[in-house]
Short mmCIF file of C-alpha atoms and ligand atoms in Angstrom, two decimals:
data_model
loop_
_atom_site.label_atom_id
_atom_site.label_comp_id
_atom_site.label_asym_id
_atom_site.label_seq_id
_atom_site.Cartn_x
_atom_site.Cartn_y
_atom_site.Cartn_z
CA MET M 1456 -1.19 -45.37 27.69
CA ALA M 1457 -3.46 -42.39 26.60
CA LYS M 1458 -1.72 -40.35 24.38
CA ASP M 1459 -1.37 -36.35 25.95
CA ARG M 1460 -2.93 -34.59 23.30
CA LEU M 1461 -3.54 -31.07 22.67
CA LEU M 1462 -5.73 -29.55 19.59
CA ILE M 1463 -5.48 -25.77 18.85
CA ARG M 1464 -8.81 -25.34 16.79
CA GLY M 1465 -9.62 -22.82 14.73
CA GLY M 1466 -6.71 -20.13 14.46
CA THR M 1467 -4.81 -18.58 11.18
CA VAL M 1468 -1.81 -21.17 11.10
CA ILE M 1469 1.65 -19.67 9.64
CA THR M 1470 3.37 -22.62 9.92
CA ILE M 1471 6.91 -21.21 8.04
CA ASP M 1472 6.87 -24.63 6.43
CA PRO M 1473 7.20 -23.66 2.62
CA SER M 1474 6.10 -27.21 1.92
CA LEU M 1475 2.58 -26.69 4.15
CA GLY M 1476 2.06 -23.20 3.51
CA ASP M 1477 -0.34 -21.06 5.57
CA PHE M 1478 -4.13 -21.40 6.50
CA ASP M 1479 -6.75 -19.08 7.02
CA ARG M 1480 -8.20 -21.33 9.43
CA ALA M 1481 -6.93 -24.60 10.59
CA ASP M 1482 -5.64 -26.92 13.50
CA VAL M 1483 -2.65 -28.04 14.61
CA LEU M 1484 -2.60 -31.06 16.61
CA VAL M 1485 -0.14 -32.04 19.63
CA GLU M 1486 0.71 -35.70 20.61
CA ASP M 1487 3.15 -36.14 23.64
CA GLY M 1488 4.78 -32.71 22.64
CA LYS M 1489 4.76 -33.15 19.07
CA ILE M 1490 3.30 -31.63 16.32
CA VAL M 1491 1.75 -34.52 15.01
CA ALA M 1492 -0.91 -32.68 11.90
CA VAL M 1493 -1.62 -29.58 11.10
CA GLY M 1494 -4.67 -28.73 8.46
CA PRO M 1495 -8.54 -27.20 8.29
CA ASP M 1496 -11.03 -29.26 10.28
CA LEU M 1497 -8.81 -32.37 11.85
CA GLN M 1498 -11.39 -34.92 13.12
CA VAL M 1499 -9.72 -35.50 17.05
CA THR M 1500 -11.98 -36.02 19.62
CA ASP M 1501 -10.09 -37.07 22.69
CA ALA M 1502 -7.71 -33.97 22.98
CA GLU M 1503 -7.70 -31.11 25.40
CA LEU M 1504 -9.06 -28.02 22.70
CA LEU M 1505 -6.84 -24.39 22.73
CA ASP M 1506 -9.50 -22.68 20.77
CA ALA M 1507 -7.49 -20.44 18.24
CA THR M 1508 -10.34 -18.20 17.14
CA ASP M 1509 -9.30 -14.79 16.59
CA ARG M 1510 -5.72 -15.91 16.87
CA ILE M 1511 -2.95 -16.00 14.88
CA VAL M 1512 -1.37 -19.55 15.20
CA LEU M 1513 3.13 -19.25 14.93
CA PRO M 1514 6.02 -21.05 15.80
CA GLY M 1515 7.23 -19.73 18.98
CA LEU M 1516 9.72 -17.01 18.41
CA VAL M 1517 13.63 -17.26 19.81
CA ASP M 1518 16.34 -14.74 21.01
CA THR M 1519 19.83 -16.23 19.66
CA HIS M 1520 21.57 -13.80 22.40
CA ARG M 1521 20.66 -12.00 25.63
CA HIS M 1522 23.21 -11.35 28.72
CA THR M 1523 19.63 -12.26 30.75
CA TRP M 1524 21.26 -11.58 33.63
CA GLN M 1525 21.18 -8.11 33.23
CA ALA M 1526 17.22 -7.93 33.43
CA LEU M 1527 17.73 -6.52 36.64
CA PHE M 1528 18.89 -3.28 35.35
CA ARG M 1529 16.55 -3.11 32.62
CA ASN M 1530 16.63 0.55 31.33
CA LEU M 1531 20.09 1.49 33.25
CA ALA M 1532 21.78 1.39 29.69
CA SER M 1533 18.58 2.62 27.39
CA ASP M 1534 20.58 6.25 27.21
CA TRP M 1535 24.25 4.59 26.98
CA THR M 1536 26.94 3.94 24.00
CA LEU M 1537 28.80 0.59 23.85
CA SER M 1538 31.66 2.87 25.89
CA HIS M 1539 29.29 3.89 28.78
CA TYR M 1540 28.22 0.29 28.74
CA PHE M 1541 31.51 -1.31 29.47
CA THR M 1542 32.27 1.02 32.43
CA GLY M 1543 28.65 1.23 33.54
CA LEU M 1544 27.55 -2.77 33.34
CA HIS M 1545 31.11 -4.42 32.92
CA GLY M 1546 33.05 -1.83 35.01
CA THR M 1547 30.78 -1.32 37.86
CA VAL M 1548 27.51 -3.17 38.27
CA SER M 1549 29.06 -7.31 37.30
CA GLY M 1550 31.05 -7.55 39.49
CA LEU M 1551 28.24 -6.70 42.39
CA TYR M 1552 26.24 -9.68 41.30
CA ARG M 1553 25.78 -12.39 44.16
CA PRO M 1554 24.78 -15.85 42.56
CA GLU M 1555 21.08 -15.42 43.96
CA ASP M 1556 20.98 -11.90 42.10
CA THR M 1557 22.01 -14.16 39.18
CA TYR M 1558 19.01 -16.25 39.96
CA ALA M 1559 16.86 -13.25 39.97
CA GLY M 1560 17.81 -11.89 37.30
CA ASN M 1561 17.88 -14.73 34.57
CA LEU M 1562 14.02 -15.71 36.15
CA ILE M 1563 12.54 -12.51 35.55
CA GLY M 1564 14.50 -12.44 32.24
CA THR M 1565 13.21 -15.61 31.15
CA LEU M 1566 10.07 -15.54 32.15
CA GLU M 1567 9.47 -12.02 30.23
CA ALA M 1568 10.73 -13.28 27.23
CA LEU M 1569 8.24 -16.90 27.74
CA ASP M 1570 5.79 -14.07 28.36
CA GLY M 1571 6.27 -12.05 25.03
CA GLY M 1572 6.27 -15.68 22.84
CA ILE M 1573 9.72 -16.08 22.91
CA THR M 1574 9.96 -20.02 23.43
CA THR M 1575 13.57 -20.39 22.85
CA LEU M 1576 16.13 -18.03 24.37
CA LEU M 1577 19.60 -18.41 24.40
CA ASP M 1578 20.56 -16.49 27.50
CA TRP M 1579 24.68 -15.61 26.70
CA SER M 1580 25.40 -15.74 30.33
CA HIS M 1581 29.13 -14.17 30.30
CA ASN M 1582 28.49 -12.35 34.69
CA LEU M 1583 29.85 -16.09 35.73
CA ASN M 1584 32.27 -14.93 38.47
CA THR M 1585 31.81 -18.10 40.47
CA PRO M 1586 30.78 -21.55 39.90
CA GLU M 1587 27.96 -20.81 41.92
CA HIS M 1588 26.97 -18.31 39.59
CA ALA M 1589 26.75 -20.81 37.07
CA ASP M 1590 24.45 -23.04 39.03
CA ALA M 1591 22.36 -19.92 39.67
CA ALA M 1592 22.01 -19.10 36.41
CA VAL M 1593 21.11 -23.07 35.01
CA THR M 1594 18.39 -23.28 37.97
CA ALA M 1595 16.70 -19.90 36.69
CA LEU M 1596 16.56 -21.21 33.32
CA LYS M 1597 15.24 -24.40 34.27
CA GLU M 1598 12.62 -23.21 36.28
CA SER M 1599 11.21 -20.66 33.78
CA GLY M 1600 9.88 -23.70 31.53
CA ALA M 1601 11.12 -22.45 28.63
CA ARG M 1602 13.49 -23.89 26.09
CA ALA M 1603 16.70 -22.34 26.60
CA ILE M 1604 20.43 -22.52 25.86
CA PHE M 1605 22.84 -21.74 28.83
CA ALA M 1606 25.57 -20.25 26.97
CA HIS M 1607 28.55 -20.13 29.32
CA GLY M 1608 30.82 -17.25 28.84
CA CYS M 1609 33.11 -16.45 32.07
CA GLY M 1610 33.29 -13.88 34.59
CA HIS M 1611 34.67 -10.60 35.08
CA ARG M 1612 38.23 -11.30 34.82
CA HIS M 1613 38.10 -13.38 31.68
CA TRP M 1614 36.56 -9.70 30.04
CA GLN M 1615 39.46 -7.95 30.33
CA PRO M 1616 40.60 -7.51 27.11
CA VAL M 1617 43.17 -8.34 25.64
CA SER M 1618 42.55 -11.11 27.68
CA HIS M 1619 45.27 -14.41 27.81
CA LEU M 1620 43.00 -16.03 29.85
CA PRO M 1621 41.89 -19.41 28.54
CA HIS M 1622 38.29 -20.33 29.14
CA ASP M 1623 36.80 -21.05 32.27
CA GLU M 1624 37.72 -24.53 33.38
CA ASP M 1625 34.17 -24.65 35.37
CA VAL M 1626 32.43 -25.10 32.08
CA ARG M 1627 32.95 -28.94 32.11
CA ARG M 1628 31.30 -29.54 35.67
CA VAL M 1629 28.93 -27.74 34.08
CA ARG M 1630 28.42 -29.92 31.24
CA GLU M 1631 28.58 -32.77 33.40
CA GLN M 1632 26.80 -32.13 36.10
CA TRP M 1633 23.75 -30.24 34.31
CA PHE M 1634 24.25 -31.12 30.32
CA SER M 1635 24.99 -34.69 30.41
CA SER M 1636 21.87 -35.37 27.68
CA ASP M 1637 21.73 -32.88 24.70
CA ASP M 1638 17.83 -34.02 24.44
CA GLN M 1639 16.87 -32.16 27.24
CA LEU M 1640 14.90 -28.38 27.11
CA VAL M 1641 17.81 -26.91 28.71
CA THR M 1642 20.84 -26.98 26.36
CA LEU M 1643 24.66 -26.03 26.82
CA PHE M 1644 26.81 -23.96 24.42
CA LEU M 1645 30.03 -22.03 25.16
CA ALA M 1646 29.89 -18.16 25.05
CA PRO M 1647 33.93 -17.38 24.08
CA ARG M 1648 35.35 -13.71 23.74
CA GLY M 1649 36.36 -14.57 20.50
CA ASN M 1650 39.71 -12.82 19.37
CA GLN M 1651 38.37 -9.50 19.90
CA PHE M 1652 38.90 -10.02 23.66
CA ALA M 1653 41.17 -12.33 23.99
CA THR M 1654 44.48 -13.37 22.01
CA LEU M 1655 43.87 -15.58 18.85
CA GLU M 1656 45.61 -18.33 20.87
CA VAL M 1657 43.44 -18.42 23.62
CA THR M 1658 40.78 -18.22 21.39
CA GLU M 1659 41.90 -21.31 19.39
CA ARG M 1660 41.88 -23.40 22.59
CA ASP M 1661 38.49 -21.93 23.76
CA TRP M 1662 37.27 -23.02 20.29
CA ALA M 1663 38.96 -26.67 20.84
CA LEU M 1664 37.29 -27.16 24.33
CA ALA M 1665 33.97 -26.52 22.83
CA ARG M 1666 34.36 -29.06 20.26
CA GLU M 1667 36.24 -30.74 22.75
CA LEU M 1668 32.76 -30.68 25.12
CA GLY M 1669 30.43 -31.44 21.82
CA ILE M 1670 28.77 -27.93 21.88
CA ARG M 1671 28.09 -25.23 19.69
CA ILE M 1672 29.84 -21.59 19.97
CA SER M 1673 28.59 -18.25 20.08
CA CYS M 1674 30.85 -15.20 19.67
CA HIS M 1675 30.56 -11.70 19.36
CA ALA M 1676 32.23 -10.33 16.49
CA GLY M 1677 32.14 -7.11 14.43
CA ASP M 1678 30.55 -4.78 16.98
CA GLY M 1679 32.05 -1.36 16.55
CA ASP M 1680 35.84 -1.19 16.01
CA TRP M 1681 37.03 -4.45 17.36
CA GLY M 1682 35.28 -5.77 14.03
CA ARG M 1683 37.22 -3.55 11.88
CA ASN M 1684 40.23 -5.36 12.95
CA ARG M 1685 39.30 -8.63 10.52
CA PRO M 1686 38.53 -11.14 13.50
CA VAL M 1687 36.75 -13.23 11.03
CA ALA M 1688 39.59 -13.66 8.18
CA ALA M 1689 41.87 -13.99 11.15
CA LEU M 1690 40.03 -17.15 12.29
CA HIS M 1691 39.67 -18.35 8.81
CA GLU M 1692 42.92 -18.48 8.38
CA ARG M 1693 43.68 -20.85 11.20
CA GLY M 1694 40.73 -23.15 9.78
CA LEU M 1695 38.53 -22.60 12.76
CA LEU M 1696 34.98 -21.11 11.24
CA GLY M 1697 32.47 -24.00 10.75
CA PRO M 1698 28.78 -24.56 11.08
CA ASP M 1699 29.03 -25.41 14.87
CA ILE M 1700 29.46 -21.14 15.29
CA THR M 1701 26.96 -18.32 15.44
CA PHE M 1702 28.82 -14.74 14.82
CA VAL M 1703 26.93 -12.23 17.14
CA HIS M 1704 26.54 -8.60 15.57
CA CYS M 1705 28.33 -8.77 12.41
CA ASN M 1706 28.00 -4.60 12.02
CA THR M 1707 31.78 -4.08 11.07
CA LEU M 1708 33.05 -7.29 9.32
CA ALA M 1709 34.27 -6.58 5.97
CA ASP M 1710 31.78 -8.47 3.02
CA ASP M 1711 34.57 -11.15 2.38
CA GLU M 1712 34.42 -11.92 6.31
CA LEU M 1713 30.52 -12.54 5.91
CA GLU M 1714 31.29 -14.93 2.62
CA MET M 1715 33.91 -16.67 4.74
CA MET M 1716 31.12 -17.64 7.26
CA ALA M 1717 28.81 -18.10 4.71
CA ALA M 1718 31.21 -20.72 3.01
CA ASN M 1719 31.60 -22.57 6.53
CA GLY M 1720 28.38 -22.56 7.49
CA VAL M 1721 28.57 -20.07 10.21
CA SER M 1722 25.06 -18.29 11.51
CA ALA M 1723 24.71 -15.17 12.43
CA SER M 1724 22.81 -13.31 15.14
CA ILE M 1725 22.00 -9.38 14.63
CA SER M 1726 20.50 -7.20 17.71
CA PRO M 1727 19.48 -3.54 15.39
CA ASP M 1728 17.86 -2.31 18.83
CA ILE M 1729 21.30 -2.09 20.42
CA GLU M 1730 23.75 -1.75 17.35
CA LEU M 1731 21.75 1.51 16.37
CA GLN M 1732 21.88 2.54 20.04
CA MET M 1733 25.04 1.83 21.40
CA GLY M 1734 27.34 2.14 17.94
CA HIS M 1735 28.20 -1.02 16.66
CA GLY M 1736 27.85 -0.26 12.71
CA PHE M 1737 24.52 -0.70 11.27
CA PRO M 1738 22.83 -3.58 11.26
CA ALA M 1739 24.30 -5.94 8.88
CA THR M 1740 21.19 -7.58 7.64
CA GLY M 1741 21.02 -6.84 3.95
CA ARG M 1742 24.76 -7.61 3.34
CA LEU M 1743 24.37 -10.84 5.13
CA ILE M 1744 21.65 -11.71 2.73
CA ALA M 1745 23.64 -10.73 -0.03
CA ALA M 1746 26.55 -13.19 1.30
CA GLY M 1747 23.81 -16.32 1.57
CA ILE M 1748 23.24 -15.91 5.07
CA ARG M 1749 19.41 -15.57 6.79
CA PRO M 1750 20.32 -13.82 10.12
CA SER M 1751 18.38 -14.66 13.45
CA LEU M 1752 17.48 -11.62 15.72
CA SER M 1753 18.34 -11.32 19.39
CA ILE M 1754 17.73 -8.80 22.30
CA ASP M 1755 21.48 -8.65 23.87
CA VAL M 1756 21.27 -6.03 26.27
CA CYS M 1757 18.17 -6.15 28.24
CA CYS M 1758 19.46 -3.64 30.65
CA SER M 1759 18.96 -1.24 27.79
CA ASN M 1760 15.93 -2.18 25.50
CA GLY M 1761 12.93 -4.33 26.16
CA GLY M 1762 13.01 -8.20 26.54
CA HIS M 1763 10.63 -8.73 23.71
CA LEU M 1764 11.31 -9.75 19.92
CA PHE M 1765 8.58 -7.37 18.44
CA GLY M 1766 10.86 -4.33 18.92
CA THR M 1767 13.80 -5.99 17.45
CA ILE M 1768 11.66 -7.14 14.40
CA ARG M 1769 10.70 -3.63 13.53
CA ALA M 1770 14.41 -2.28 14.09
CA THR M 1771 15.61 -5.10 12.07
CA ILE M 1772 12.64 -4.46 8.87
CA GLY M 1773 12.59 -0.70 9.33
CA THR M 1774 16.30 -0.15 8.94
CA GLN M 1775 16.87 -2.51 5.96
CA ARG M 1776 14.25 -1.00 4.25
CA GLY M 1777 15.51 2.15 5.02
CA PHE M 1778 18.84 1.25 3.24
CA ASP M 1779 17.18 0.29 0.30
CA ASN M 1780 15.54 3.05 -0.23
CA ALA M 1781 18.13 4.99 0.28
CA ALA M 1782 19.91 3.51 -2.38
CA ALA M 1783 17.30 3.52 -4.67
CA ALA M 1784 17.09 7.01 -4.30
CA ALA M 1785 20.77 7.69 -4.39
CA ALA M 1786 20.54 5.65 -7.81
CA GLY M 1787 17.68 7.89 -8.77
CA THR M 1788 16.01 4.45 -9.47
CA PRO M 1789 12.89 3.94 -7.30
CA LEU M 1790 12.52 0.77 -5.44
CA VAL M 1791 9.70 -1.28 -7.13
CA GLU M 1792 9.21 -4.15 -4.73
CA LEU M 1793 11.03 -4.19 -1.27
CA LYS M 1794 13.34 -6.68 -0.88
CA THR M 1795 13.01 -7.46 2.78
CA THR M 1796 9.58 -8.57 3.50
CA CYS M 1797 7.83 -9.25 6.61
CA ARG M 1798 7.63 -12.61 6.27
CA ASP M 1799 11.44 -12.47 6.10
CA ALA M 1800 11.51 -10.62 9.42
CA LEU M 1801 9.01 -13.57 10.73
CA GLU M 1802 11.52 -16.19 9.62
CA PHE M 1803 14.82 -14.52 11.10
CA ALA M 1804 12.72 -14.36 13.87
CA THR M 1805 11.55 -18.31 14.13
CA ILE M 1806 13.29 -20.47 12.06
CA GLU M 1807 16.68 -18.85 11.48
CA GLY M 1808 16.67 -18.47 15.06
CA ALA M 1809 16.20 -22.35 15.10
CA ARG M 1810 18.91 -22.92 12.85
CA ALA M 1811 21.84 -20.67 14.43
CA CYS M 1812 21.09 -22.53 17.94
CA GLY M 1813 21.37 -25.73 15.99
CA LEU M 1814 17.61 -26.81 16.56
CA ASP M 1815 15.75 -26.26 13.18
CA SER M 1816 15.35 -30.47 13.38
CA LYS M 1817 13.20 -29.95 16.24
CA ILE M 1818 11.76 -26.22 16.42
CA GLY M 1819 11.57 -23.25 13.76
CA SER M 1820 8.33 -23.94 12.23
CA LEU M 1821 5.48 -25.73 12.64
CA THR M 1822 6.11 -29.24 11.17
CA PRO M 1823 4.83 -32.35 11.99
CA GLY M 1824 7.26 -34.24 13.33
CA LYS M 1825 9.02 -31.19 14.85
CA ARG M 1826 8.63 -30.50 18.86
CA ALA M 1827 5.63 -27.96 19.96
CA ASP M 1828 7.00 -24.65 20.85
CA ILE M 1829 4.02 -22.63 19.23
CA ILE M 1830 2.57 -19.17 20.07
CA LEU M 1831 -0.87 -17.68 19.43
CA ILE M 1832 -1.42 -13.91 18.89
CA SER M 1833 -4.62 -12.48 19.62
CA THR M 1834 -6.63 -10.53 16.82
CA ASP M 1835 -9.80 -9.75 18.74
CA ASN M 1836 -8.75 -6.40 19.01
CA PHE M 1837 -8.66 -2.69 17.55
CA GLY M 1838 -5.11 -3.20 16.66
CA MET M 1839 -5.74 -6.04 14.33
CA THR M 1840 -9.43 -5.76 13.34
CA PRO M 1841 -9.84 -5.97 10.54
CA MET M 1842 -7.34 -8.45 9.37
CA ASN M 1843 -5.79 -8.22 6.25
CA ASN M 1844 -2.31 -9.53 6.40
CA PRO M 1845 -1.42 -12.11 9.25
CA ILE M 1846 2.24 -11.87 8.68
CA GLY M 1847 2.18 -7.72 8.15
CA ALA M 1848 0.10 -7.51 11.44
CA PHE M 1849 2.20 -9.78 13.18
CA VAL M 1850 5.46 -7.52 12.20
CA TYR M 1851 4.09 -4.23 12.64
CA ASN M 1852 1.33 -4.41 15.41
CA ALA M 1853 1.69 -7.40 17.69
CA HIS M 1854 3.39 -6.87 21.05
CA PRO M 1855 3.85 -9.20 24.44
CA GLY M 1856 0.36 -7.82 25.49
CA LEU M 1857 -1.05 -9.88 22.65
CA VAL M 1858 0.95 -13.32 23.23
CA ASP M 1859 -2.47 -14.70 24.27
CA ALA M 1860 -0.79 -18.39 24.94
CA VAL M 1861 2.42 -20.25 24.83
CA ILE M 1862 3.38 -23.86 24.26
CA VAL M 1863 6.90 -24.78 24.94
CA ASP M 1864 7.37 -28.88 23.97
CA GLY M 1865 3.77 -29.42 23.77
CA THR M 1866 3.23 -27.64 27.26
CA ILE M 1867 1.10 -24.93 28.05
CA VAL M 1868 2.58 -22.47 29.73
CA LYS M 1869 0.61 -18.97 28.79
CA ARG M 1870 -2.62 -19.19 28.68
CA ASP M 1871 -5.52 -16.51 28.42
CA GLY M 1872 -2.89 -14.31 28.66
CA LYS M 1873 -1.03 -15.32 31.74
CA LEU M 1874 1.71 -16.99 32.30
CA VAL M 1875 0.85 -20.39 34.18
CA GLY M 1876 2.36 -21.73 37.43
CA VAL M 1877 4.02 -18.78 37.64
CA ASP M 1878 4.22 -16.86 41.20
CA SER M 1879 4.38 -13.31 39.84
CA ALA M 1880 4.88 -11.69 43.03
CA ARG M 1881 7.39 -13.78 44.27
CA VAL M 1882 9.37 -13.39 41.01
CA ARG M 1883 9.27 -9.63 41.15
CA ARG M 1884 9.95 -9.36 44.68
CA LEU M 1885 13.41 -11.28 43.88
CA ALA M 1886 14.19 -8.76 41.46
CA VAL M 1887 13.67 -5.91 43.23
CA GLU M 1888 15.21 -6.97 46.22
CA ALA M 1889 18.11 -8.08 44.51
CA ARG M 1890 18.89 -4.83 42.27
CA ASP M 1891 18.42 -3.32 45.65
CA ASP M 1892 21.27 -5.56 47.11
CA ILE M 1893 23.34 -4.53 44.47
CA LEU M 1894 22.64 -1.00 44.95
CA ARG M 1895 23.24 -1.15 48.54
CA ARG M 1896 26.52 -2.73 48.05
CA ALA M 1897 27.42 -0.82 45.33
CA GLU M 1898 27.29 2.29 47.78
CA SER M 1899 28.58 4.98 45.62
CA ALA M 1900 30.86 3.21 43.67
CA ASN M 1901 31.36 5.43 40.15
CA GLY M 1902 28.60 7.10 40.91
CA ILE M 1903 25.92 4.23 40.14
CA ARG M 1904 22.27 5.58 40.42
CA ILE M 1905 18.65 4.62 39.03
CA GLY M 1906 16.20 6.65 37.74
CA GLY M 1907 17.73 7.61 34.79
CA GLY M 1908 20.26 9.94 34.70
CA TRP M 1909 23.25 8.22 35.54
CA ILE M 1910 25.88 8.58 32.15
CA PRO M 1911 29.22 6.53 33.13
CA GLU M 1912 32.33 7.61 32.60
CA PRO M 1913 33.70 6.23 28.70
CA TYR M 1914 35.51 2.98 28.71
CA VAL M 1915 39.32 3.36 27.39
CA ALA M 1916 41.08 0.33 26.63
CA THR M 1917 44.28 0.18 27.58
CA GLU M 1918 45.96 -2.68 26.64
CA THR M 1919 44.84 -2.37 22.85
CA GLY M 1920 45.94 1.00 22.84
CA GLU M 1921 42.83 1.98 21.43
CA GLU M 1922 40.68 4.45 22.79
CA HIS M 1923 36.79 4.30 22.89
CA ALA M 1924 35.98 7.57 24.22
ZN1 ZN R 2867 26.31 -9.26 23.41
#
């Protein structure tokens, strides 16, 4: 049988594989969805050609935590703190979602990610009020063509802290019905609330459920005040840390908790855009690295920040460089070199994302043998010419409009700057209709309105005695 071959020819290739390095000009050969060769002037005649002249060729980006369902309400929360978000999103909007709204949100949100070069998206899905909501979320992920992880995060009633409810057992059905194999483009994680939002006993049971189902865990920890109560130390005491876990945020975890994570192979996902806005605490980038954990990056609340990783990459590197320069200035010894480089930031968005998803043997670098998740960034434009430093240009100058081509598992899903085979009018119409329908059903619930002027009442916790107002 003839092999399905694709030759990406003549690009500036950044492999993110230290043994391969980078190439000013090289080709990438893909065969049956797999990268089989990377190097200059590959002699191949019987392959489909993708011209990469004036393109930077990179591994696809990985977003390790996004509440994709919120894409319908993009920018509703752009001026909110975390406590506004708990009231406005979780207390008002989330309960109004029907399964078709979840589908519409996940579809436009995942396509937005793909359009911006994110080939792997971890959909942190925590508005699953019925089994139909879960099915709708998975259906949209599958339809999008992205490599995705459906992180099952329960629904509204489970997110009333501090919860005594165990994780929704429907995840067992979801595992059986949709994810009987782990060798597919969309796979399953458990997204438990963890011991900030549920009791330690419930958390222990939820962890056991994930391990029984043989799926990884992604859990929020160290976001704002909740993280100051040493949640990771409590899990460590019970022997619950392990390499199957990613903690999201980590801002207010103590240094010794980060060391416990490192010692147990736990990975991290940081969302600096959201953390700086909503009051989670300062991004933990440098502290994580000092503890031995290179973070992955995430969008998080896509009803606040944009859904592409370029903004997050710049927020990450800018904040960390600011810390390092401030520390040097305070010590009276200017930095002789920047500790966090552009290459570091690019690795956080690629190989470290792959690691945090347990997919680093499959994706995250352009290593022959890995699946072909590849992006091409245009450089024949004013912002990228002359090209003097491809990684610096990617980190500081790139944006979704320069994502020329996207390949997922060997399939070209974006070409010449346009997603392939997507009825964008339909996707946009579904999103607007779903948003409008939710607004109609909300009537004047809690004063919800679009336009930018709605600041919800701050959240006040009751059971914990903590006030977040
Ligand atoms: Zn989150």
